[in-house]
CSV table of C-alpha atoms in Angstrom, one decimal:
chain,number,residue,atom,x,y,z
A,1,UNK,CA,14.6,36.1,-64.6
A,2,UNK,CA,15.6,32.4,-64.8
A,3,UNK,CA,18.6,30.7,-66.3
A,4,UNK,CA,17.6,27.2,-67.6
A,5,UNK,CA,20.3,24.7,-68.7
A,6,UNK,CA,19.9,21.4,-70.4
A,7,UNK,CA,23.0,19.3,-70.7
A,8,UNK,CA,22.4,16.7,-73.4
A,9,UNK,CA,24.5,13.9,-74.9
A,10,UNK,CA,26.1,16.2,-77.5
A,11,UNK,CA,25.3,19.9,-76.7
A,12,UNK,CA,24.4,22.1,-73.8
A,13,UNK,CA,21.3,24.3,-74.4
A,14,UNK,CA,20.9,27.4,-72.3
A,15,UNK,CA,17.8,29.5,-72.1
A,16,UNK,CA,17.0,32.8,-70.3
A,17,UNK,CA,13.4,33.2,-69.3
A,18,UNK,CA,11.4,36.2,-68.3
A,19,UNK,CA,8.6,34.5,-66.4
A,20,UNK,CA,7.4,31.9,-68.9
A,21,UNK,CA,8.8,33.6,-72.0
A,22,UNK,CA,12.2,32.6,-73.4
A,23,UNK,CA,14.1,35.7,-74.3
A,24,UNK,CA,17.5,34.1,-75.2
A,25,UNK,CA,18.7,30.7,-76.3
A,26,UNK,CA,22.3,29.5,-76.8
A,27,UNK,CA,23.6,26.1,-77.9
A,28,UNK,CA,27.2,25.3,-76.9
A,29,UNK,CA,29.7,22.6,-76.4
A,30,UNK,CA,30.8,21.6,-72.9
A,31,UNK,CA,34.1,23.4,-72.9
A,32,UNK,CA,32.3,26.7,-73.6
A,33,UNK,CA,30.1,26.5,-70.5
A,34,UNK,CA,31.8,29.0,-68.1
A,35,UNK,CA,32.7,31.5,-70.8
A,36,UNK,CA,29.0,31.4,-72.0
A,37,UNK,CA,27.7,31.9,-68.4
A,38,UNK,CA,30.0,34.9,-67.9
A,39,UNK,CA,28.6,36.5,-71.1
A,40,UNK,CA,25.0,35.8,-69.9
A,41,UNK,CA,25.8,37.4,-66.6
A,42,UNK,CA,26.8,40.6,-68.4
A,43,UNK,CA,23.8,40.6,-70.7
A,44,UNK,CA,21.2,39.6,-68.1
A,45,UNK,CA,22.1,41.0,-64.7
A,46,UNK,CA,18.6,40.4,-63.2
A,47,UNK,CA,18.8,36.6,-63.3
A,48,UNK,CA,18.5,35.2,-59.8
A,49,UNK,CA,17.5,31.6,-60.2
A,50,UNK,CA,18.9,28.7,-62.3
A,51,UNK,CA,18.0,25.1,-63.0
A,52,UNK,CA,20.2,22.5,-64.6
A,53,UNK,CA,19.3,19.1,-66.0
A,54,UNK,CA,21.9,16.7,-67.3
A,55,UNK,CA,21.8,13.3,-69.1
A,56,UNK,CA,25.6,13.3,-69.2
A,57,UNK,CA,28.4,14.5,-67.0
A,58,UNK,CA,28.7,18.0,-65.8
A,59,UNK,CA,32.1,18.9,-64.3
A,60,UNK,CA,32.3,19.8,-60.7
A,61,UNK,CA,33.9,23.1,-61.6
A,62,UNK,CA,31.1,24.0,-64.0
A,63,UNK,CA,28.5,23.2,-61.5
A,64,UNK,CA,30.3,25.1,-58.7
A,65,UNK,CA,30.6,28.2,-60.9
A,66,UNK,CA,26.8,28.0,-61.6
A,67,UNK,CA,25.9,27.6,-57.9
A,68,UNK,CA,28.3,30.4,-56.9
A,69,UNK,CA,26.3,33.0,-59.0
A,70,UNK,CA,22.7,31.8,-58.8
A,71,UNK,CA,20.2,30.0,-56.6
A,72,UNK,CA,20.5,26.7,-58.4
A,73,UNK,CA,18.1,23.8,-58.6
A,74,UNK,CA,19.8,20.6,-59.9
A,75,UNK,CA,17.1,18.3,-61.3
A,76,UNK,CA,17.2,14.8,-59.9
A,77,UNK,CA,14.6,12.3,-58.8
A,78,UNK,CA,14.1,14.0,-55.4
A,79,UNK,CA,12.9,17.2,-57.0
A,80,UNK,CA,9.2,17.8,-56.8
A,81,UNK,CA,7.3,17.5,-60.1
A,82,UNK,CA,4.0,19.1,-61.2
A,83,UNK,CA,2.5,15.8,-62.0
A,84,UNK,CA,2.0,12.3,-60.6
A,85,UNK,CA,4.7,9.9,-61.7
A,86,UNK,CA,3.5,6.3,-62.3
A,87,UNK,CA,6.8,5.1,-63.8
A,88,UNK,CA,7.7,1.9,-61.9
A,89,UNK,CA,11.4,2.5,-61.9
A,90,UNK,CA,11.6,6.3,-61.2
A,91,UNK,CA,15.3,6.2,-60.3
A,92,UNK,CA,16.1,5.1,-63.9
A,93,UNK,CA,13.9,7.7,-65.6
A,94,UNK,CA,15.9,10.4,-67.4
A,95,UNK,CA,15.6,13.9,-66.1
A,96,UNK,CA,15.1,15.1,-69.6
A,97,UNK,CA,11.9,13.1,-69.9
A,98,UNK,CA,10.6,14.5,-66.6
A,99,UNK,CA,11.1,18.0,-68.0
A,100,UNK,CA,9.2,17.2,-71.2
A,101,UNK,CA,6.2,16.0,-69.2
A,102,UNK,CA,6.4,19.1,-67.0
A,103,UNK,CA,6.1,21.2,-70.2
A,104,UNK,CA,3.1,19.1,-71.3
A,105,UNK,CA,1.4,19.7,-68.0
A,106,UNK,CA,2.1,23.4,-68.1
A,107,UNK,CA,1.0,24.0,-71.7
A,108,UNK,CA,-1.6,21.3,-72.2
A,109,UNK,CA,-3.3,20.9,-68.8
A,110,UNK,CA,-6.0,18.2,-68.5
A,111,UNK,CA,-5.2,16.8,-71.9
A,112,UNK,CA,-3.8,13.5,-73.1
A,113,UNK,CA,-0.4,14.4,-74.5
A,114,UNK,CA,2.3,12.3,-76.2
A,115,UNK,CA,5.7,14.0,-76.3
A,116,UNK,CA,8.2,12.7,-78.9
A,117,UNK,CA,11.7,13.8,-78.4
A,118,UNK,CA,13.8,13.1,-81.6
A,119,UNK,CA,17.4,13.4,-80.5
A,120,UNK,CA,20.2,10.9,-79.9
A,121,UNK,CA,17.4,8.6,-78.8
A,122,UNK,CA,13.8,8.9,-79.8
A,123,UNK,CA,11.7,9.0,-76.6
A,124,UNK,CA,8.0,8.7,-76.4
A,125,UNK,CA,6.4,10.0,-73.2
A,126,UNK,CA,2.7,10.1,-72.3
A,127,UNK,CA,0.7,12.0,-69.7
A,128,UNK,CA,-3.0,11.7,-69.4
A,129,UNK,CA,-5.7,14.2,-68.7
A,130,UNK,CA,-5.4,13.6,-65.0
A,131,UNK,CA,-1.8,14.8,-65.0
A,132,UNK,CA,-0.4,11.3,-64.5
A,133,UNK,CA,2.8,10.3,-66.2
A,134,UNK,CA,2.4,6.7,-67.4
A,135,UNK,CA,5.7,6.2,-69.2
A,136,UNK,CA,6.4,5.6,-72.9
A,137,UNK,CA,9.2,4.1,-75.0
A,138,UNK,CA,12.8,4.6,-76.0
A,139,UNK,CA,14.2,3.9,-79.4
A,140,UNK,CA,17.4,4.6,-81.3
A,141,UNK,CA,17.5,8.0,-83.0
A,142,UNK,CA,18.4,8.7,-86.6
A,143,UNK,CA,22.2,9.1,-86.0
A,144,UNK,CA,22.3,6.0,-83.9
A,145,UNK,CA,20.7,4.0,-86.7
A,146,UNK,CA,23.3,5.2,-89.3
A,147,UNK,CA,26.1,4.5,-86.8
A,148,UNK,CA,24.8,1.0,-86.0
A,149,UNK,CA,24.7,0.0,-89.7
A,150,UNK,CA,28.3,1.0,-90.0
A,151,UNK,CA,29.5,-0.4,-86.7
A,152,UNK,CA,27.9,-3.8,-86.8
A,153,UNK,CA,28.4,-4.7,-90.4
A,154,UNK,CA,31.6,-5.3,-92.3
A,155,UNK,CA,31.0,-3.2,-95.4
A,156,UNK,CA,28.1,-0.7,-95.0
A,157,UNK,CA,29.4,2.9,-95.0
A,158,UNK,CA,28.7,5.6,-92.4
A,159,UNK,CA,26.5,8.2,-94.1
A,160,UNK,CA,25.4,11.7,-93.2
A,161,UNK,CA,21.7,12.1,-92.5
A,162,UNK,CA,19.9,12.7,-95.8
A,163,UNK,CA,16.3,12.6,-96.9
A,164,UNK,CA,15.8,9.6,-99.3
A,165,UNK,CA,15.0,10.6,-102.8
A,166,UNK,CA,12.5,7.7,-103.2
A,167,UNK,CA,11.2,4.7,-101.4
A,168,UNK,CA,13.1,2.1,-103.3
A,169,UNK,CA,16.8,2.6,-102.9
A,170,UNK,CA,18.6,1.6,-106.1
A,171,UNK,CA,22.1,1.9,-104.6
A,172,UNK,CA,23.6,0.9,-101.2
A,173,UNK,CA,23.7,4.5,-100.0
A,174,UNK,CA,20.1,5.2,-101.2
A,175,UNK,CA,19.0,1.9,-99.6
A,176,UNK,CA,20.5,3.0,-96.2
A,177,UNK,CA,18.9,6.4,-96.4
A,178,UNK,CA,15.5,4.8,-97.2
A,179,UNK,CA,15.8,2.3,-94.5
A,180,UNK,CA,16.8,4.7,-91.8
A,181,UNK,CA,14.6,7.7,-92.6
A,182,UNK,CA,11.5,5.8,-93.7
A,183,UNK,CA,12.0,3.4,-90.8
A,184,UNK,CA,11.9,6.3,-88.3
A,185,UNK,CA,8.9,7.9,-90.0
A,186,UNK,CA,6.9,4.7,-90.1
A,187,UNK,CA,7.8,4.0,-86.5
A,188,UNK,CA,6.6,7.5,-85.3
A,189,UNK,CA,3.5,7.4,-87.4
A,190,UNK,CA,2.7,3.9,-86.1
A,191,UNK,CA,3.2,4.8,-82.5
A,192,UNK,CA,1.0,7.8,-82.8
A,193,UNK,CA,-1.7,5.7,-84.5
A,194,UNK,CA,-1.6,3.2,-81.7
A,195,UNK,CA,-1.9,5.9,-79.0
A,196,UNK,CA,-4.8,7.5,-80.9
A,197,UNK,CA,-6.7,4.2,-80.9
A,198,UNK,CA,-6.7,4.4,-77.1
A,199,UNK,CA,-6.9,8.2,-76.7
A,200,UNK,CA,-8.7,9.7,-79.7
A,201,UNK,CA,-8.3,13.3,-78.4
A,202,UNK,CA,-4.5,12.9,-78.3
A,203,UNK,CA,-2.2,15.9,-78.6
A,204,UNK,CA,1.2,15.1,-80.1
A,205,UNK,CA,4.3,17.2,-79.5
A,206,UNK,CA,7.5,16.7,-81.5
A,207,UNK,CA,10.7,18.2,-80.2
A,208,UNK,CA,14.4,17.5,-80.2
A,209,UNK,CA,17.3,18.1,-82.6
A,210,UNK,CA,15.7,16.2,-85.5
A,211,UNK,CA,12.2,17.6,-84.9
A,212,UNK,CA,12.4,20.1,-87.8
A,213,UNK,CA,13.7,17.5,-90.2
A,214,UNK,CA,11.0,15.0,-89.3
A,215,UNK,CA,8.0,17.3,-88.9
A,216,UNK,CA,8.1,18.1,-92.7
A,217,UNK,CA,7.7,14.4,-93.4
A,218,UNK,CA,5.2,13.3,-90.8
A,219,UNK,CA,1.5,13.3,-91.0
A,220,UNK,CA,-0.3,16.5,-90.1
A,221,UNK,CA,-1.6,17.2,-86.6
A,222,UNK,CA,1.7,17.3,-84.8
A,223,UNK,CA,3.0,20.4,-82.9
A,224,UNK,CA,6.7,20.8,-83.5
A,225,UNK,CA,8.7,22.9,-81.0
A,226,UNK,CA,12.4,23.3,-80.4
A,227,UNK,CA,12.2,24.7,-76.8
A,228,UNK,CA,9.9,22.3,-75.2
A,229,UNK,CA,12.4,20.8,-72.8
A,230,UNK,CA,13.8,24.2,-71.7
A,231,UNK,CA,10.2,25.3,-71.1
A,232,UNK,CA,9.6,22.3,-69.0
A,233,UNK,CA,12.7,22.9,-66.9
A,234,UNK,CA,11.6,26.5,-66.4
A,235,UNK,CA,8.1,25.3,-65.2
A,236,UNK,CA,9.8,22.8,-62.8
A,237,UNK,CA,11.8,25.7,-61.4
A,238,UNK,CA,8.8,27.9,-61.0
A,239,UNK,CA,6.8,25.1,-59.4
A,240,UNK,CA,9.5,24.4,-56.8
A,241,UNK,CA,10.0,28.1,-56.0
A,242,UNK,CA,6.3,28.5,-55.4
A,243,UNK,CA,6.1,25.7,-52.8
């Protein structure tokens, strides 16, 4: 069994995999890391290997605890990937984006795939049917858009994420909700349309914290999944252990 850990900007996601099947998933805050690992140790005594990916800081103590109990692969730019990376600045490429493309290669081999990760940022990552990662785009996520309207203006309030009731906002709050949410939806639909003009057989995957919220409001033909990044990390671990 494998222990798969994704340290994001806000939360840590931990998955336990039996081969390629996720059997347990936990979402925690940073200060719950060691306590959660101790519980997983008791519940899953047959875990031998672990992989950890982080887009934020992991404390030395947390990492040392993980390494002391499992054969641990820390994802960085020296780790072998199951695809050819054509990104021109690979050292600046987020390890989370690498994991998403690894999942696309594993689950959609020899297909043109666009992975949209709707979290703190909205990232667009594309791999072609030759298993080549070509890059993509990075845009502000929903929460960042709400925050920026509040932070960079004198009077606009900070609102909680809410689906707009209509297109035309007839109050400042409704106008903000319409601008943020419809703006994100139009952006995503527009990006997908442009990719489809180049790759008519495109497969689109939507994942990340806002995937469920957005999937109900986007056009059909998108596969929404909450575990895609964890599944990609698990595939990277299996790929490296088989070498």
